[in-house]
Amino acid sequence: MNIWVTGIGVASSIGLNVEESLASFKKGKRGLGEIKILDTLHRSEFKAGEINLTNQQLMDLLDIPADQYRYHTRTALLGMIAARDACLDAGILRYDGLLKDDGISTALVSATTTGGMDKTECDYASGNHGSGYIQTHPCGDSTDKIAAYLGLHGYRTTLSTACSSGANAIIHAARLIRHGKADRVIAGGVDALSKFTLNGFNSLMILDKDFCKPFDRNRKGLNLGEGAGFIVLESEQLVRSRGSRKYCRLSGTANTNDAYHQTASSPDGEAAFGAMTRALEMSGIEAGEIDYINVHGTGTENNDASEGAALVRVFGKKVPPFSSTKSFTGHALGAAAGLEAVFSVLAIRDGLVLPSLGFHEPMEDLGISPSTEMKEGMPIGHVLSNSFGFGGNNSSLIFSKQ
Amino acid sequence: MPVFIQSAESISPQDTFRSGSFLQEAIRPDKDYFTCLHPDYKLFINPGSMRRMSNVIRMGLTASRSCMEKAGLNQPGAIIIGSGLGCVQDTAKFLNQVIHQDEKLLNPTAFIQSTHNTVSGQVALLLGCREYNLTFSQKTLSFESALLDAMMLLDEKEAGSVLVGGIDEIVEESYSLMVLGGCAKARMEADILESKTPGAVPGEGATFFLLSCERRAESLARIEDVEIVNRCEGLDELKVQLSAFLVRNGITEADIDLLVSGRNGDAGSLEMYRGIEEVFGHSVIAAYKHMVGEYDTASAFGTWLASGIIYRNQVPDTILLNGMTREKFSKGLVFNHSGNRDFSFILLSG
């Protein structure tokens, strides 16, 4: 069964919507910088892709009354913005912002690693245990908040598999459609910056104090980011009956496990190789038909070496043009795969090869280089998007124009 | 495609892990909440690796390994786990470090082990399983989501077998916060299931199933279907959805031999539980949260219980809610909800 992408929505440090994000890519303008909103002692020490709006300002954008503040984590708010935009783009919202009452079974599959931690870490620290953070802490809360905001009463669930979460949300969403559990699914992921993750990654010593350099020989680590990215998926049948605008098909998906180490990836990128290969098998296309790869490319020594090795194993000498958009947005964890799914769809829509910033010299043994220039008007028929996370969790998605 | 439970294992606050007895005795907790009877983990996990592991990881690894051994399989074709709160102990540990050490000189172990998919990642490592591996975290529907994904995966023949689990842990600190937050009782009560006070009595557990599509002599039960009703207007509408679910599966309410009810001691939730129990007055009705407590993935234990009853054609007195009996259990239904939303029905058969 063909599954089509019919709507896209994003919010990240490079733009609060799709068009702003595209403009940032065209201008080569990173969203990375000093941390201004999150109250951390490390604010000047690390670059992060923080959205330059307070929670109050986000709530204003969403028309949420001030007395509802306590019920909304930053994670939920970011998710609401992107999910709403994806639904608007798909033409499935009413004038009042709620989902159209069109009798079409619509589900929501989101993803997050931090859940409500942005609120928990503040209120717990200040002993404000009656603030409601106990209710907003679980991963499922931001998903429920997005569903409520859209007036979605049906099936919703949340994936939480570290950095591959958003891709797994899309995989589960496609499965729901193939099984007729829903005709339409809003799928993606969301995460907000938090002291918990900033300090967590710092304790692992994989943060770059400067701008990250994905796939560069002298890369030093990742920059964290935050945001949300959602795509609307519809069955072939629904697309035909509704006359939905078709961006592209979700033609291949795969999830594999490295079973190598809790956080590090295997040197030969075994699970990454497996994920890409299986996604290609499912899509029915040859490796040589991939026109652009949005790599996981965090800029850590380990990921880029492992992913690079896997790319060479899959594509041989002819690795297609690839880039890490994390060089623009930072690594938004649970949101990453959702953001990058949207960017992959844009690559198909506008014939783009998105650029990778911070790259100067290729890794010694691999000799592959990301595309550093933005290219437009290219014939982009198939895009591969990789997301690899802690716990050896590796996911690949393939989007196809036809 | 039919889905069968080939084996099951549960580490719980009762004597369930590799036990010869099927809930013959009820062990009362010595705290105001339920905590697991922990097996000797050294027999299942390398003592060196075990040292830094929190309970939830030990529980997950051990219950998984035991479940696989019972099924006579080295590796599953996929691993899908549900957990509402993930790794609570390590999350609390790292959070406290961030706060008390002023964001300085932090030890990464607790952070690494705090990610929700730590258990599924560790199980993959333990079993050497490089296949599909997902973790769902949708509050009290975490296990149901995992089960649904597993059933769809098997139906598509993407995997020949799936290790599915529901796991959540409790620590003293999270219990205190639940009490402050109004979702847990501050005191244990003698008769939890009939409690007139708000709040559940929390617990914890790790329950795993090995699912595949062949019926074997040792198969515990068949899982026919899972129904999730996130929001509904009230009991009447829920009953309509329930009827439709049963009809879709070729049966009616009269065909249900066993109802496993998720009554959890919260007075506010009781009406919906009683309302569905009344629909099945002709069936044997069992409850289990007075034995294992309430936690996001408790319905995995409810499913373990239902499959155990169906397999043995026997209902332990400790969990029997009404006075009914049955010679044979052909159809069982596990019913759960949370605060009058997120309703789930899991249909099993013999």
PDB file of N, CA and C in Angstrom, chain B residues 181-235:
ATOM      1  N   GLY B 181       1.336  14.631  44.573  1.00  0.00           N
ATOM      2  CA  GLY B 181       0.634  14.969  43.335  1.00  0.00           C
ATOM      3  C   GLY B 181      -0.811  14.513  43.328  1.00  0.00           C
ATOM      4  N   GLY B 182      -1.203  13.794  44.359  1.00  0.00           N
ATOM      5  CA  GLY B 182      -2.601  13.370  44.479  1.00  0.00           C
ATOM      6  C   GLY B 182      -2.969  12.103  43.730  1.00  0.00           C
ATOM      7  N   CYS B 183      -1.994  11.376  43.174  1.00  0.00           N
ATOM      8  CA  CYS B 183      -2.386  10.160  42.450  1.00  0.00           C
ATOM      9  C   CYS B 183      -2.142   8.876  43.224  1.00  0.00           C
ATOM     10  N   ALA B 184      -1.528   8.992  44.410  1.00  0.00           N
ATOM     11  CA  ALA B 184      -1.319   7.782  45.214  1.00  0.00           C
ATOM     12  C   ALA B 184      -1.824   8.009  46.631  1.00  0.00           C
ATOM     13  N   LYS B 185      -2.266   6.924  47.243  1.00  0.00           N
ATOM     14  CA  LYS B 185      -2.720   7.014  48.628  1.00  0.00           C
ATOM     15  C   LYS B 185      -1.506   7.167  49.543  1.00  0.00           C
ATOM     16  N   ALA B 186      -1.691   7.927  50.610  1.00  0.00           N
ATOM     17  CA  ALA B 186      -0.598   8.107  51.559  1.00  0.00           C
ATOM     18  C   ALA B 186      -0.455   6.892  52.475  1.00  0.00           C
ATOM     19  N   ARG B 187      -1.514   6.099  52.553  1.00  0.00           N
ATOM     20  CA  ARG B 187      -1.482   4.923  53.443  1.00  0.00           C
ATOM     21  C   ARG B 187      -2.037   3.705  52.727  1.00  0.00           C
ATOM     22  N   MET B 188      -1.451   2.569  52.985  1.00  0.00           N
ATOM     23  CA  MET B 188      -1.998   1.301  52.495  1.00  0.00           C
ATOM     24  C   MET B 188      -3.360   1.091  53.149  1.00  0.00           C
ATOM     25  N   GLU B 189      -4.285   0.456  52.430  1.00  0.00           N
ATOM     26  CA  GLU B 189      -5.591   0.154  53.025  1.00  0.00           C
ATOM     27  C   GLU B 189      -5.818  -1.346  53.028  1.00  0.00           C
ATOM     28  N   ALA B 190      -6.674  -1.785  53.923  1.00  0.00           N
ATOM     29  CA  ALA B 190      -6.923  -3.221  54.061  1.00  0.00           C
ATOM     30  C   ALA B 190      -7.638  -3.780  52.844  1.00  0.00           C
ATOM     31  N   ASP B 191      -8.650  -3.055  52.350  1.00  0.00           N
ATOM     32  CA  ASP B 191      -9.407  -3.541  51.208  1.00  0.00           C
ATOM     33  C   ASP B 191      -9.297  -2.548  50.066  1.00  0.00           C
ATOM     34  N   ILE B 192      -8.206  -2.667  49.340  1.00  0.00           N
ATOM     35  CA  ILE B 192      -7.897  -1.689  48.289  1.00  0.00           C
ATOM     36  C   ILE B 192      -9.008  -1.600  47.253  1.00  0.00           C
ATOM     37  N   LEU B 193      -9.517  -2.747  46.847  1.00  0.00           N
ATOM     38  CA  LEU B 193     -10.437  -2.784  45.703  1.00  0.00           C
ATOM     39  C   LEU B 193     -11.765  -2.102  45.977  1.00  0.00           C
ATOM     40  N   GLU B 194     -12.118  -1.954  47.245  1.00  0.00           N
ATOM     41  CA  GLU B 194     -13.376  -1.281  47.593  1.00  0.00           C
ATOM     42  C   GLU B 194     -13.126   0.090  48.219  1.00  0.00           C
ATOM     43  N   SER B 195     -11.930   0.585  48.092  1.00  0.00           N
ATOM     44  CA  SER B 195     -11.556   1.843  48.755  1.00  0.00           C
ATOM     45  C   SER B 195     -12.457   3.017  48.369  1.00  0.00           C
ATOM     46  N   LYS B 196     -12.751   3.848  49.356  1.00  0.00           N
ATOM     47  CA  LYS B 196     -13.592   5.017  49.096  1.00  0.00           C
ATOM     48  C   LYS B 196     -12.767   6.294  49.026  1.00  0.00           C
ATOM     49  N   THR B 197     -11.443   6.156  49.069  1.00  0.00           N
ATOM     50  CA  THR B 197     -10.588   7.346  49.051  1.00  0.00           C
ATOM     51  C   THR B 197      -9.910   7.496  47.692  1.00  0.00           C
ATOM     52  N   PRO B 198      -9.512   8.706  47.353  1.00  0.00           N
ATOM     53  CA  PRO B 198      -8.870   8.894  46.037  1.00  0.00           C
ATOM     54  C   PRO B 198      -7.427   8.397  46.045  1.00  0.00           C
ATOM     55  N   GLY B 199      -6.932   8.147  44.854  1.00  0.00           N
ATOM     56  CA  GLY B 199      -5.551   7.706  44.706  1.00  0.00           C
ATOM     57  C   GLY B 199      -5.443   6.201  44.655  1.00  0.00           C
ATOM     58  N   ALA B 200      -4.497   5.736  43.860  1.00  0.00           N
ATOM     59  CA  ALA B 200      -4.257   4.296  43.763  1.00  0.00           C
ATOM     60  C   ALA B 200      -3.174   3.911  44.764  1.00  0.00           C
ATOM     61  N   VAL B 201      -2.953   2.605  44.917  1.00  0.00           N
ATOM     62  CA  VAL B 201      -1.796   2.142  45.684  1.00  0.00           C
ATOM     63  C   VAL B 201      -0.762   1.735  44.639  1.00  0.00           C
ATOM     64  N   PRO B 202       0.330   2.451  44.533  1.00  0.00           N
ATOM     65  CA  PRO B 202       1.271   2.188  43.451  1.00  0.00           C
ATOM     66  C   PRO B 202       2.068   0.895  43.635  1.00  0.00           C
ATOM     67  N   GLY B 203       2.607   0.420  42.520  1.00  0.00           N
ATOM     68  CA  GLY B 203       3.427  -0.786  42.546  1.00  0.00           C
ATOM     69  C   GLY B 203       4.429  -0.744  41.414  1.00  0.00           C
ATOM     70  N   GLU B 204       4.936  -1.897  41.047  1.00  0.00           N
ATOM     71  CA  GLU B 204       5.906  -1.990  39.965  1.00  0.00           C
ATOM     72  C   GLU B 204       5.941  -3.424  39.460  1.00  0.00           C
ATOM     73  N   GLY B 205       6.575  -3.603  38.298  1.00  0.00           N
ATOM     74  CA  GLY B 205       6.706  -4.968  37.777  1.00  0.00           C
ATOM     75  C   GLY B 205       7.312  -4.999  36.398  1.00  0.00           C
ATOM     76  N   ALA B 206       7.770  -6.193  36.027  1.00  0.00           N
ATOM     77  CA  ALA B 206       8.315  -6.424  34.687  1.00  0.00           C
ATOM     78  C   ALA B 206       7.680  -7.698  34.174  1.00  0.00           C
ATOM     79  N   THR B 207       6.902  -7.574  33.113  1.00  0.00           N
ATOM     80  CA  THR B 207       6.205  -8.738  32.557  1.00  0.00           C
ATOM     81  C   THR B 207       6.518  -8.839  31.077  1.00  0.00           C
ATOM     82  N   PHE B 208       6.990 -10.003  30.657  1.00  0.00           N
ATOM     83  CA  PHE B 208       7.370 -10.202  29.262  1.00  0.00           C
ATOM     84  C   PHE B 208       6.669 -11.399  28.656  1.00  0.00           C
ATOM     85  N   PHE B 209       6.389 -11.312  27.359  1.00  0.00           N
ATOM     86  CA  PHE B 209       5.752 -12.392  26.605  1.00  0.00           C
ATOM     87  C   PHE B 209       6.552 -12.644  25.330  1.00  0.00           C
ATOM     88  N   LEU B 210       6.647 -13.925  24.954  1.00  0.00           N
ATOM     89  CA  LEU B 210       7.233 -14.227  23.658  1.00  0.00           C
ATOM     90  C   LEU B 210       6.066 -14.596  22.757  1.00  0.00           C
ATOM     91  N   LEU B 211       5.843 -13.795  21.725  1.00  0.00           N
ATOM     92  CA  LEU B 211       4.690 -13.994  20.845  1.00  0.00           C
ATOM     93  C   LEU B 211       5.124 -14.508  19.484  1.00  0.00           C
ATOM     94  N   SER B 212       4.349 -15.427  18.928  1.00  0.00           N
ATOM     95  CA  SER B 212       4.571 -15.819  17.535  1.00  0.00           C
ATOM     96  C   SER B 212       3.258 -16.364  16.983  1.00  0.00           C
ATOM     97  N   CYS B 213       3.264 -16.750  15.720  1.00  0.00           N
ATOM     98  CA  CYS B 213       1.996 -17.104  15.068  1.00  0.00           C
ATOM     99  C   CYS B 213       1.674 -18.589  15.016  1.00  0.00           C
ATOM    100  N   GLU B 214       2.522 -19.452  15.617  1.00  0.00           N
ATOM    101  CA  GLU B 214       2.116 -20.866  15.603  1.00  0.00           C
ATOM    102  C   GLU B 214       1.515 -21.270  16.934  1.00  0.00           C
ATOM    103  N   ARG B 215       0.457 -22.026  16.889  1.00  0.00           N
ATOM    104  CA  ARG B 215      -0.122 -22.603  18.107  1.00  0.00           C
ATOM    105  C   ARG B 215       0.684 -23.851  18.443  1.00  0.00           C
ATOM    106  N   ARG B 216       1.200 -23.865  19.689  1.00  0.00           N
ATOM    107  CA  ARG B 216       1.918 -25.057  20.149  1.00  0.00           C
ATOM    108  C   ARG B 216       1.183 -25.622  21.353  1.00  0.00           C
ATOM    109  N   ALA B 217       1.537 -26.827  21.729  1.00  0.00           N
ATOM    110  CA  ALA B 217       0.912 -27.433  22.905  1.00  0.00           C
ATOM    111  C   ALA B 217       1.159 -26.585  24.148  1.00  0.00           C
ATOM    112  N   GLU B 218       2.352 -25.993  24.220  1.00  0.00           N
ATOM    113  CA  GLU B 218       2.703 -25.210  25.420  1.00  0.00           C
ATOM    114  C   GLU B 218       2.263 -23.750  25.319  1.00  0.00           C
ATOM    115  N   SER B 219       1.640 -23.363  24.212  1.00  0.00           N
ATOM    116  CA  SER B 219       1.196 -21.963  24.094  1.00  0.00           C
ATOM    117  C   SER B 219       0.228 -21.671  25.235  1.00  0.00           C
ATOM    118  N   LEU B 220       0.405 -20.515  25.885  1.00  0.00           N
ATOM    119  CA  LEU B 220      -0.422 -20.194  27.043  1.00  0.00           C
ATOM    120  C   LEU B 220      -1.826 -19.769  26.622  1.00  0.00           C
ATOM    121  N   ALA B 221      -1.885 -18.937  25.593  1.00  0.00           N
ATOM    122  CA  ALA B 221      -3.175 -18.410  25.151  1.00  0.00           C
ATOM    123  C   ALA B 221      -2.953 -17.706  23.828  1.00  0.00           C
ATOM    124  N   ARG B 222      -4.051 -17.400  23.178  1.00  0.00           N
ATOM    125  CA  ARG B 222      -3.973 -16.603  21.954  1.00  0.00           C
ATOM    126  C   ARG B 222      -4.376 -15.166  22.294  1.00  0.00           C
ATOM    127  N   ILE B 223      -3.636 -14.202  21.770  1.00  0.00           N
ATOM    128  CA  ILE B 223      -4.080 -12.806  21.905  1.00  0.00           C
ATOM    129  C   ILE B 223      -4.846 -12.491  20.629  1.00  0.00           C
ATOM    130  N   GLU B 224      -6.126 -12.234  20.784  1.00  0.00           N
ATOM    131  CA  GLU B 224      -6.970 -12.022  19.607  1.00  0.00           C
ATOM    132  C   GLU B 224      -6.914 -10.588  19.107  1.00  0.00           C
ATOM    133  N   ASP B 225      -6.985  -9.655  20.038  1.00  0.00           N
ATOM    134  CA  ASP B 225      -7.091  -8.261  19.600  1.00  0.00           C
ATOM    135  C   ASP B 225      -6.864  -7.319  20.777  1.00  0.00           C
ATOM    136  N   VAL B 226      -6.514  -6.080  20.439  1.00  0.00           N
ATOM    137  CA  VAL B 226      -6.352  -5.017  21.441  1.00  0.00           C
ATOM    138  C   VAL B 226      -7.208  -3.839  21.000  1.00  0.00           C
ATOM    139  N   GLU B 227      -7.985  -3.278  21.918  1.00  0.00           N
ATOM    140  CA  GLU B 227      -8.793  -2.102  21.577  1.00  0.00           C
ATOM    141  C   GLU B 227      -8.433  -0.965  22.525  1.00  0.00           C
ATOM    142  N   ILE B 228      -8.130   0.184  21.941  1.00  0.00           N
ATOM    143  CA  ILE B 228      -7.797   1.354  22.755  1.00  0.00           C
ATOM    144  C   ILE B 228      -8.839   2.437  22.492  1.00  0.00           C
ATOM    145  N   VAL B 229      -9.458   2.898  23.557  1.00  0.00           N
ATOM    146  CA  VAL B 229     -10.444   3.987  23.439  1.00  0.00           C
ATOM    147  C   VAL B 229      -9.916   5.128  24.298  1.00  0.00           C
ATOM    148  N   ASN B 230      -9.331   6.121  23.646  1.00  0.00           N
ATOM    149  CA  ASN B 230      -8.677   7.170  24.431  1.00  0.00           C
ATOM    150  C   ASN B 230      -9.661   8.068  25.168  1.00  0.00           C
ATOM    151  N   ARG B 231     -10.662   8.517  24.452  1.00  0.00           N
ATOM    152  CA  ARG B 231     -11.614   9.437  25.071  1.00  0.00           C
ATOM    153  C   ARG B 231     -13.015   8.963  24.753  1.00  0.00           C
ATOM    154  N   CYS B 232     -13.888   8.991  25.740  1.00  0.00           N
ATOM    155  CA  CYS B 232     -15.290   8.749  25.427  1.00  0.00           C
ATOM    156  C   CYS B 232     -16.162   9.495  26.411  1.00  0.00           C
ATOM    157  N   GLU B 233     -17.431   9.635  26.059  1.00  0.00           N
ATOM    158  CA  GLU B 233     -18.327  10.512  26.818  1.00  0.00           C
ATOM    159  C   GLU B 233     -18.751   9.937  28.156  1.00  0.00           C
ATOM    160  N   GLY B 234     -18.634   8.636  28.314  1.00  0.00           N
ATOM    161  CA  GLY B 234     -19.099   8.045  29.572  1.00  0.00           C
ATOM    162  C   GLY B 234     -19.296   6.553  29.412  1.00  0.00           C
ATOM    163  N   LEU B 235     -19.804   5.929  30.461  1.00  0.00           N
ATOM    164  CA  LEU B 235     -19.956   4.475  30.486  1.00  0.00           C
ATOM    165  C   LEU B 235     -20.787   3.941  29.321  1.00  0.00           C
TER     166      LEU B 235
END
